[in-house]
Amino acid sequence: MRLSSFILPPPPPFFPLSPGCAIIRPPRDGGIRYRGLTQEQILPVDYEIEYICRGNRVIVGPKVRKCLPNGTWTDMMQASRCCKSSLGSFPFYFRTVLHYSCHAGFILEGRNISHCTKLGKWDAPKPTCLCECLRIYQLYIGALFPMSGGWPGGQACMPSAQMALDLVNNRSDILPDYELELIHYDSMCDPGEATKLLYDLLYTEPIKIVLMPGCSGVSTLVAEAARMWNLIVLSYGSSSPALSNRQRFPTFFRTHPSATLHNPTRVKLFKKWKWTRIATIQQTTEVFTSTLDDLEQRVKEAGIEISVRQSFLTDPAVAVKNLKRQDARIIVGLFYETEARKVFCEVFKEKLYGKKHVWFLIGWYADNWFKIKDPAINCTVENMTEAVEGHVTTEIVMLNPETVRGVSNMTSQEFLAALMSRLGGKNPEETGGFQEAPLAYDAVWALALALNKTVAPLKAKGRRLEDFNYNNHDITSEIYRALNTSSFEGVSGQVVFDAQGSRMAMTLIEQLQGGSYKKIGYYDSSQGNLSWFGNDVWIGKMDFMAPIAQLPVSVFVSCLPLTVGCMMALAAVFPLGIDGHHIQKSQFPVVCQFRLWLLGLGFSLAYGSMFTKIWWVHTLFTKKDEKKEKKKQHLEPWKLYATVGVLLAIDFLSLMIWQIVDPLHITKEKFTKEAPKEDLDVLIQPLLEHCSSKKMNTWLGVVYGYKGLLLLLGIFLAYETKSVSTEKINDHRAVGMAIYNVAVLCLITAPVTMILSSQQDASFAFASLAIVFSAYITLVVLFVPKMRRLITRGEWQSEQQDTLKTGSSTNNNDEEKSRQLERENRELQKIIQELRPSLKRSLSCRDSIRMETPVFLEKPDS
């Protein structure tokens, strides 16, 4: 150990000097003894003297002096004195100050400065120097692991964190002078329980340098209180968006990304599948409320409507019933795992699942969460499995999909193997927090690397990590800066924190298929990049992914005659506008035939399809009461096609006979000759070319009469069936409206075009507009509601009646109510018949009772 000293202020020298040699005159009090010297003596050059103090005094100043050639002694500016251990005759010795330091490779144990007091004692004991390799300081981490409760993530996260601590403590290049130690408690994912545990952590030795909570509710409590103790909080399992508030939680970091990271993925999927209306159901906690607020803002910007928003505290029964009552189809669920079982038990009871419903859930539940026996629900595992089938989950990527070795020199697969070994063979699906375990592992590494990064800056300030206490803001600031700049490859992927202290990561999209989760895609919200695998499966083969791809098949197969008929009618507009100016005279009869055949067959296909539909509805559903049972018949597609075929065959035969017997040819109508504006001495003969035949009026009378009867009959049938209600045929009112449209336009256009036959422009405009309007209005009325249902709900036929209702329409459930009333009436009749004999016997002879036949309820009048 090197000892240095100085005295303030410096005393005057007490060595008188002589030329060429030194004369030593010791003090009279004999405080300093000079080894080998007398009272006064002249010494030669290079002679050395040594000072020795009496008793327990110590030398303060140079202990040895040497005679120099110029007659002086070395270190003449420093006096040599003795500091007594008790009050002595030297009162100025109390000003002595000692500074201690150690050679490289040693650590000073004790105070590095000591003062000589007026009492003749040093104010601090003498320090010692210890070898650095022999001293290890403990740094304590206060952790809260939920081993039970809404999210029992500590079951896997605690072994994962301990595994990381063991590796860090064995690394010589990370915190070589320190050892991290975990002090942990079970928070049960309960903020109330966490409050008591936080008190124990803060007010019980030793001092904790960092807090590591899990669960959003617990982390909110801890992070809000931690700043009062200058503590950094690093969470491994908190997703609440509220924790991203830097003003409220200034020292909070988390390796688990914010729950709002799910929302860009959900919106991306809604837009991918062309859904414009969604519903939500949430557990009433801060994490889910703030997540839903963020989702509502994002879907609003994307043009998507949240039509239903339900919430619950503990019992979701009412909320689920409201979802069904308001016909929710695309449903986003935000709740913890235990509440998820309650929700889907109610979903099973209300039949709010299947091909007409899609559920979006959080992906951090255990893989078999719906199979776990829960005394809080009364549904079997089979019930739950049926209800959850096909739902979609969004989950933060918590395990690096790449086979790379990160800062811990371990791949993600090696980490899983090591974790399984620590869990002692437990089933991962039954271990809470198994998916989040990589986040807890990387949280410890993030902390260790950050603490290691603070060693040098703190040393430059004369501080060390072991000097941390709850009043030391400087050390906390250094740890904050180190964590804020963290960037390393962990087993969960690249670990980087944003400005709010939240982890940035990709999102994994999974779907439950056959009772197990399958990866169907990834989404990087920072880049807006969706990686889709195309292996999603939907119940009943209803592909919600591509409703637009299904639309052509649905239109041109299930409604083929109507679609083709409208296309042929629209195509007839072009030959109607062609005259001899555009084609050769020999080709004009062909154009005439095209007009006739396109209009005739197009009308038969388009209007015939609607007429057939409405006729069969009238036939099946407007019979007398004695024929009610026929209402149970199904309207099979082949009957419709057969009827349309008959109408088409009648048109085909009539047109064929017309073409053979009296074919169309070109005729010219001459008008009064006109003189040109210029004086050319000529007259102009206006001509108008017509498609005609010898008995044109006769043929037109037959065609118009036949078509007119069909139009009038169609109007009658549409009126008769307007109040019919059935779940099997639910678009007959739209068909009726289309029939009204076609009939009115045709009945007006036919006579008008005959009157305007000599005015070619007006006649063409009137006829072509009538054709275009009737065709397009028909398509819009019939197909737009179907397209809307297909896009928004993923179904071509609605389960309930169309929204096209008249005032006299009956409710969709009238038939079912009627059948139920009839069954109840029959049962009541049997009971009365059984009770009649007993009633007669119990009556007194004087009583007269007239037994009447019970009146049975009939079907509600429409």
PDB file of C-alpha atoms in Angstrom, residues 272-434:
ATOM      1  CA  LYS A 272     -57.834  -8.679 -46.673  1.00  0.00           C
ATOM      2  CA  TRP A 273     -61.120 -10.527 -46.205  1.00  0.00           C
ATOM      3  CA  LYS A 274     -63.252  -7.482 -47.196  1.00  0.00           C
ATOM      4  CA  TRP A 275     -65.055  -7.219 -43.849  1.00  0.00           C
ATOM      5  CA  THR A 276     -66.575  -3.826 -43.075  1.00  0.00           C
ATOM      6  CA  ARG A 277     -68.483  -4.548 -39.832  1.00  0.00           C
ATOM      7  CA  ILE A 278     -67.105  -6.172 -36.691  1.00  0.00           C
ATOM      8  CA  ALA A 279     -68.202  -6.691 -33.093  1.00  0.00           C
ATOM      9  CA  THR A 280     -66.166  -6.720 -29.880  1.00  0.00           C
ATOM     10  CA  ILE A 281     -66.461  -8.236 -26.418  1.00  0.00           C
ATOM     11  CA  GLN A 282     -63.967  -7.399 -23.679  1.00  0.00           C
ATOM     12  CA  GLN A 283     -63.219  -8.039 -20.053  1.00  0.00           C
ATOM     13  CA  THR A 284     -63.427  -4.793 -18.098  1.00  0.00           C
ATOM     14  CA  THR A 285     -59.760  -4.239 -17.268  1.00  0.00           C
ATOM     15  CA  GLU A 286     -57.422  -1.407 -18.219  1.00  0.00           C
ATOM     16  CA  VAL A 287     -55.326  -3.488 -20.588  1.00  0.00           C
ATOM     17  CA  PHE A 288     -58.291  -4.570 -22.703  1.00  0.00           C
ATOM     18  CA  THR A 289     -60.118  -1.242 -22.540  1.00  0.00           C
ATOM     19  CA  SER A 290     -57.098   0.682 -23.811  1.00  0.00           C
ATOM     20  CA  THR A 291     -56.458  -1.972 -26.470  1.00  0.00           C
ATOM     21  CA  LEU A 292     -60.042  -1.691 -27.684  1.00  0.00           C
ATOM     22  CA  ASP A 293     -59.855   2.105 -27.767  1.00  0.00           C
ATOM     23  CA  ASP A 294     -56.824   1.835 -30.017  1.00  0.00           C
ATOM     24  CA  LEU A 295     -58.584  -0.745 -32.221  1.00  0.00           C
ATOM     25  CA  GLU A 296     -61.638   1.496 -32.551  1.00  0.00           C
ATOM     26  CA  GLN A 297     -59.460   4.336 -33.803  1.00  0.00           C
ATOM     27  CA  ARG A 298     -57.644   2.134 -36.308  1.00  0.00           C
ATOM     28  CA  VAL A 299     -60.766   0.516 -37.797  1.00  0.00           C
ATOM     29  CA  LYS A 300     -62.385   3.921 -38.118  1.00  0.00           C
ATOM     30  CA  GLU A 301     -59.440   5.110 -40.183  1.00  0.00           C
ATOM     31  CA  ALA A 302     -59.753   1.948 -42.312  1.00  0.00           C
ATOM     32  CA  GLY A 303     -63.475   2.523 -42.982  1.00  0.00           C
ATOM     33  CA  ILE A 304     -64.573  -0.413 -40.802  1.00  0.00           C
ATOM     34  CA  GLU A 305     -67.502  -0.110 -38.406  1.00  0.00           C
ATOM     35  CA  ILE A 306     -67.722  -1.565 -34.891  1.00  0.00           C
ATOM     36  CA  SER A 307     -71.435  -2.320 -34.858  1.00  0.00           C
ATOM     37  CA  VAL A 308     -71.569  -4.018 -31.443  1.00  0.00           C
ATOM     38  CA  ARG A 309     -69.378  -3.367 -28.399  1.00  0.00           C
ATOM     39  CA  GLN A 310     -69.972  -5.517 -25.311  1.00  0.00           C
ATOM     40  CA  SER A 311     -68.101  -5.766 -22.019  1.00  0.00           C
ATOM     41  CA  PHE A 312     -68.293  -7.788 -18.803  1.00  0.00           C
ATOM     42  CA  LEU A 313     -66.583  -7.929 -15.446  1.00  0.00           C
ATOM     43  CA  THR A 314     -66.836 -11.570 -14.363  1.00  0.00           C
ATOM     44  CA  ASP A 315     -69.897 -13.142 -16.018  1.00  0.00           C
ATOM     45  CA  PRO A 316     -70.036 -12.890 -19.852  1.00  0.00           C
ATOM     46  CA  ALA A 317     -73.481 -14.495 -20.273  1.00  0.00           C
ATOM     47  CA  VAL A 318     -75.412 -11.279 -20.917  1.00  0.00           C
ATOM     48  CA  ALA A 319     -72.721  -9.875 -23.205  1.00  0.00           C
ATOM     49  CA  VAL A 320     -72.711 -13.026 -25.367  1.00  0.00           C
ATOM     50  CA  LYS A 321     -76.507 -13.001 -25.611  1.00  0.00           C
ATOM     51  CA  ASN A 322     -76.379  -9.388 -26.771  1.00  0.00           C
ATOM     52  CA  LEU A 323     -73.886 -10.337 -29.457  1.00  0.00           C
ATOM     53  CA  LYS A 324     -76.300 -12.942 -30.795  1.00  0.00           C
ATOM     54  CA  ARG A 325     -79.286 -10.633 -30.500  1.00  0.00           C
ATOM     55  CA  GLN A 326     -77.523  -8.011 -32.618  1.00  0.00           C
ATOM     56  CA  ASP A 327     -76.410 -10.590 -35.201  1.00  0.00           C
ATOM     57  CA  ALA A 328     -72.667 -10.233 -34.612  1.00  0.00           C
ATOM     58  CA  ARG A 329     -70.610 -12.231 -37.113  1.00  0.00           C
ATOM     59  CA  ILE A 330     -66.986 -11.069 -36.966  1.00  0.00           C
ATOM     60  CA  ILE A 331     -66.130 -10.849 -33.249  1.00  0.00           C
ATOM     61  CA  VAL A 332     -62.928  -9.667 -31.552  1.00  0.00           C
ATOM     62  CA  GLY A 333     -62.557 -11.053 -28.024  1.00  0.00           C
ATOM     63  CA  LEU A 334     -60.281  -9.420 -25.435  1.00  0.00           C
ATOM     64  CA  PHE A 335     -60.083 -11.265 -22.104  1.00  0.00           C
ATOM     65  CA  TYR A 336     -57.799 -13.409 -19.968  1.00  0.00           C
ATOM     66  CA  GLU A 337     -57.613 -17.177 -20.335  1.00  0.00           C
ATOM     67  CA  THR A 338     -59.905 -18.028 -17.428  1.00  0.00           C
ATOM     68  CA  GLU A 339     -62.577 -15.660 -18.733  1.00  0.00           C
ATOM     69  CA  ALA A 340     -62.095 -17.061 -22.256  1.00  0.00           C
ATOM     70  CA  ARG A 341     -63.416 -20.411 -21.043  1.00  0.00           C
ATOM     71  CA  LYS A 342     -66.465 -18.705 -19.560  1.00  0.00           C
ATOM     72  CA  VAL A 343     -67.097 -16.779 -22.780  1.00  0.00           C
ATOM     73  CA  PHE A 344     -66.942 -19.800 -25.052  1.00  0.00           C
ATOM     74  CA  CYS A 345     -69.107 -21.887 -22.775  1.00  0.00           C
ATOM     75  CA  GLU A 346     -71.775 -19.216 -23.298  1.00  0.00           C
ATOM     76  CA  VAL A 347     -70.914 -19.095 -27.013  1.00  0.00           C
ATOM     77  CA  PHE A 348     -71.659 -22.803 -27.229  1.00  0.00           C
ATOM     78  CA  LYS A 349     -74.982 -22.376 -25.450  1.00  0.00           C
ATOM     79  CA  GLU A 350     -76.015 -19.509 -27.743  1.00  0.00           C
ATOM     80  CA  LYS A 351     -74.689 -21.273 -30.897  1.00  0.00           C
ATOM     81  CA  LEU A 352     -72.631 -18.216 -31.730  1.00  0.00           C
ATOM     82  CA  TYR A 353     -70.041 -20.192 -33.683  1.00  0.00           C
ATOM     83  CA  GLY A 354     -69.723 -22.130 -36.911  1.00  0.00           C
ATOM     84  CA  LYS A 355     -69.428 -21.130 -40.557  1.00  0.00           C
ATOM     85  CA  LYS A 356     -71.293 -17.855 -40.070  1.00  0.00           C
ATOM     86  CA  HIS A 357     -69.076 -16.555 -37.263  1.00  0.00           C
ATOM     87  CA  VAL A 358     -65.380 -15.795 -36.950  1.00  0.00           C
ATOM     88  CA  TRP A 359     -63.742 -15.121 -33.582  1.00  0.00           C
ATOM     89  CA  PHE A 360     -60.460 -13.221 -33.131  1.00  0.00           C
ATOM     90  CA  LEU A 361     -58.698 -14.000 -29.836  1.00  0.00           C
ATOM     91  CA  ILE A 362     -55.412 -13.233 -28.115  1.00  0.00           C
ATOM     92  CA  GLY A 363     -52.685 -15.717 -28.919  1.00  0.00           C
ATOM     93  CA  TRP A 364     -50.905 -15.955 -25.580  1.00  0.00           C
ATOM     94  CA  TYR A 365     -53.255 -18.495 -24.007  1.00  0.00           C
ATOM     95  CA  ALA A 366     -51.965 -22.008 -23.382  1.00  0.00           C
ATOM     96  CA  ASP A 367     -52.400 -24.199 -26.471  1.00  0.00           C
ATOM     97  CA  ASN A 368     -54.959 -26.375 -24.698  1.00  0.00           C
ATOM     98  CA  TRP A 369     -56.706 -23.601 -22.770  1.00  0.00           C
ATOM     99  CA  PHE A 370     -60.157 -24.752 -23.912  1.00  0.00           C
ATOM    100  CA  LYS A 371     -59.517 -28.340 -22.744  1.00  0.00           C
ATOM    101  CA  ILE A 372     -58.591 -27.449 -19.174  1.00  0.00           C
ATOM    102  CA  LYS A 373     -61.262 -28.485 -16.695  1.00  0.00           C
ATOM    103  CA  ASP A 374     -62.668 -25.395 -15.057  1.00  0.00           C
ATOM    104  CA  PRO A 375     -65.200 -25.609 -12.177  1.00  0.00           C
ATOM    105  CA  ALA A 376     -66.446 -22.130 -13.102  1.00  0.00           C
ATOM    106  CA  ILE A 377     -68.139 -23.429 -16.278  1.00  0.00           C
ATOM    107  CA  ASN A 378     -70.683 -26.177 -16.946  1.00  0.00           C
ATOM    108  CA  CYS A 379     -69.550 -27.139 -20.466  1.00  0.00           C
ATOM    109  CA  THR A 380     -67.727 -30.310 -21.412  1.00  0.00           C
ATOM    110  CA  VAL A 381     -64.415 -30.431 -23.234  1.00  0.00           C
ATOM    111  CA  GLU A 382     -66.300 -31.570 -26.328  1.00  0.00           C
ATOM    112  CA  ASN A 383     -68.588 -28.543 -26.110  1.00  0.00           C
ATOM    113  CA  MET A 384     -65.657 -26.180 -25.789  1.00  0.00           C
ATOM    114  CA  THR A 385     -63.739 -27.831 -28.607  1.00  0.00           C
ATOM    115  CA  GLU A 386     -66.728 -27.474 -30.900  1.00  0.00           C
ATOM    116  CA  ALA A 387     -67.254 -23.812 -30.012  1.00  0.00           C
ATOM    117  CA  VAL A 388     -63.640 -22.644 -30.478  1.00  0.00           C
ATOM    118  CA  GLU A 389     -62.962 -24.472 -33.753  1.00  0.00           C
ATOM    119  CA  GLY A 390     -61.770 -22.198 -36.540  1.00  0.00           C
ATOM    120  CA  HIS A 391     -61.035 -19.084 -34.486  1.00  0.00           C
ATOM    121  CA  VAL A 392     -58.075 -16.869 -35.419  1.00  0.00           C
ATOM    122  CA  THR A 393     -55.422 -15.627 -33.009  1.00  0.00           C
ATOM    123  CA  THR A 394     -52.872 -12.856 -33.293  1.00  0.00           C
ATOM    124  CA  GLU A 395     -49.757 -13.296 -31.219  1.00  0.00           C
ATOM    125  CA  ILE A 396     -46.491 -11.456 -30.872  1.00  0.00           C
ATOM    126  CA  VAL A 397     -43.562 -13.488 -32.226  1.00  0.00           C
ATOM    127  CA  MET A 398     -41.966 -14.645 -28.973  1.00  0.00           C
ATOM    128  CA  LEU A 399     -39.547 -17.249 -30.299  1.00  0.00           C
ATOM    129  CA  ASN A 400     -36.968 -16.465 -32.925  1.00  0.00           C
ATOM    130  CA  PRO A 401     -37.917 -18.465 -36.042  1.00  0.00           C
ATOM    131  CA  GLU A 402     -34.328 -18.249 -37.296  1.00  0.00           C
ATOM    132  CA  THR A 403     -31.625 -20.703 -36.225  1.00  0.00           C
ATOM    133  CA  VAL A 404     -29.111 -18.128 -35.017  1.00  0.00           C
ATOM    134  CA  ARG A 405     -27.041 -17.880 -31.856  1.00  0.00           C
ATOM    135  CA  GLY A 406     -27.722 -14.701 -29.971  1.00  0.00           C
ATOM    136  CA  VAL A 407     -25.927 -12.950 -27.147  1.00  0.00           C
ATOM    137  CA  SER A 408     -26.444 -15.935 -24.835  1.00  0.00           C
ATOM    138  CA  ASN A 409     -24.780 -18.263 -27.377  1.00  0.00           C
ATOM    139  CA  MET A 410     -27.976 -20.293 -27.586  1.00  0.00           C
ATOM    140  CA  THR A 411     -30.451 -20.857 -30.437  1.00  0.00           C
ATOM    141  CA  SER A 412     -34.178 -20.694 -29.838  1.00  0.00           C
ATOM    142  CA  GLN A 413     -34.502 -24.469 -30.180  1.00  0.00           C
ATOM    143  CA  GLU A 414     -31.661 -25.073 -27.727  1.00  0.00           C
ATOM    144  CA  PHE A 415     -33.396 -22.696 -25.336  1.00  0.00           C
ATOM    145  CA  LEU A 416     -36.645 -24.683 -25.550  1.00  0.00           C
ATOM    146  CA  ALA A 417     -34.768 -27.918 -24.884  1.00  0.00           C
ATOM    147  CA  ALA A 418     -33.033 -26.406 -21.848  1.00  0.00           C
ATOM    148  CA  LEU A 419     -36.318 -24.989 -20.559  1.00  0.00           C
ATOM    149  CA  MET A 420     -38.068 -28.342 -20.938  1.00  0.00           C
ATOM    150  CA  SER A 421     -35.289 -29.885 -18.885  1.00  0.00           C
ATOM    151  CA  ARG A 422     -35.804 -27.305 -16.127  1.00  0.00           C
ATOM    152  CA  LEU A 423     -39.572 -27.879 -16.160  1.00  0.00           C
ATOM    153  CA  GLY A 424     -38.956 -31.527 -15.407  1.00  0.00           C
ATOM    154  CA  GLY A 425     -40.955 -32.934 -18.290  1.00  0.00           C
ATOM    155  CA  LYS A 426     -44.123 -30.881 -17.715  1.00  0.00           C
ATOM    156  CA  ASN A 427     -46.492 -30.607 -20.640  1.00  0.00           C
ATOM    157  CA  PRO A 428     -45.870 -27.189 -22.278  1.00  0.00           C
ATOM    158  CA  GLU A 429     -49.567 -26.920 -23.142  1.00  0.00           C
ATOM    159  CA  GLU A 430     -50.414 -27.151 -19.451  1.00  0.00           C
ATOM    160  CA  THR A 431     -47.654 -24.798 -18.274  1.00  0.00           C
ATOM    161  CA  GLY A 432     -48.668 -21.177 -17.954  1.00  0.00           C
ATOM    162  CA  GLY A 433     -46.369 -18.671 -19.632  1.00  0.00           C
ATOM    163  CA  PHE A 434     -44.562 -21.224 -21.775  1.00  0.00           C
TER     164      PHE A 434
END
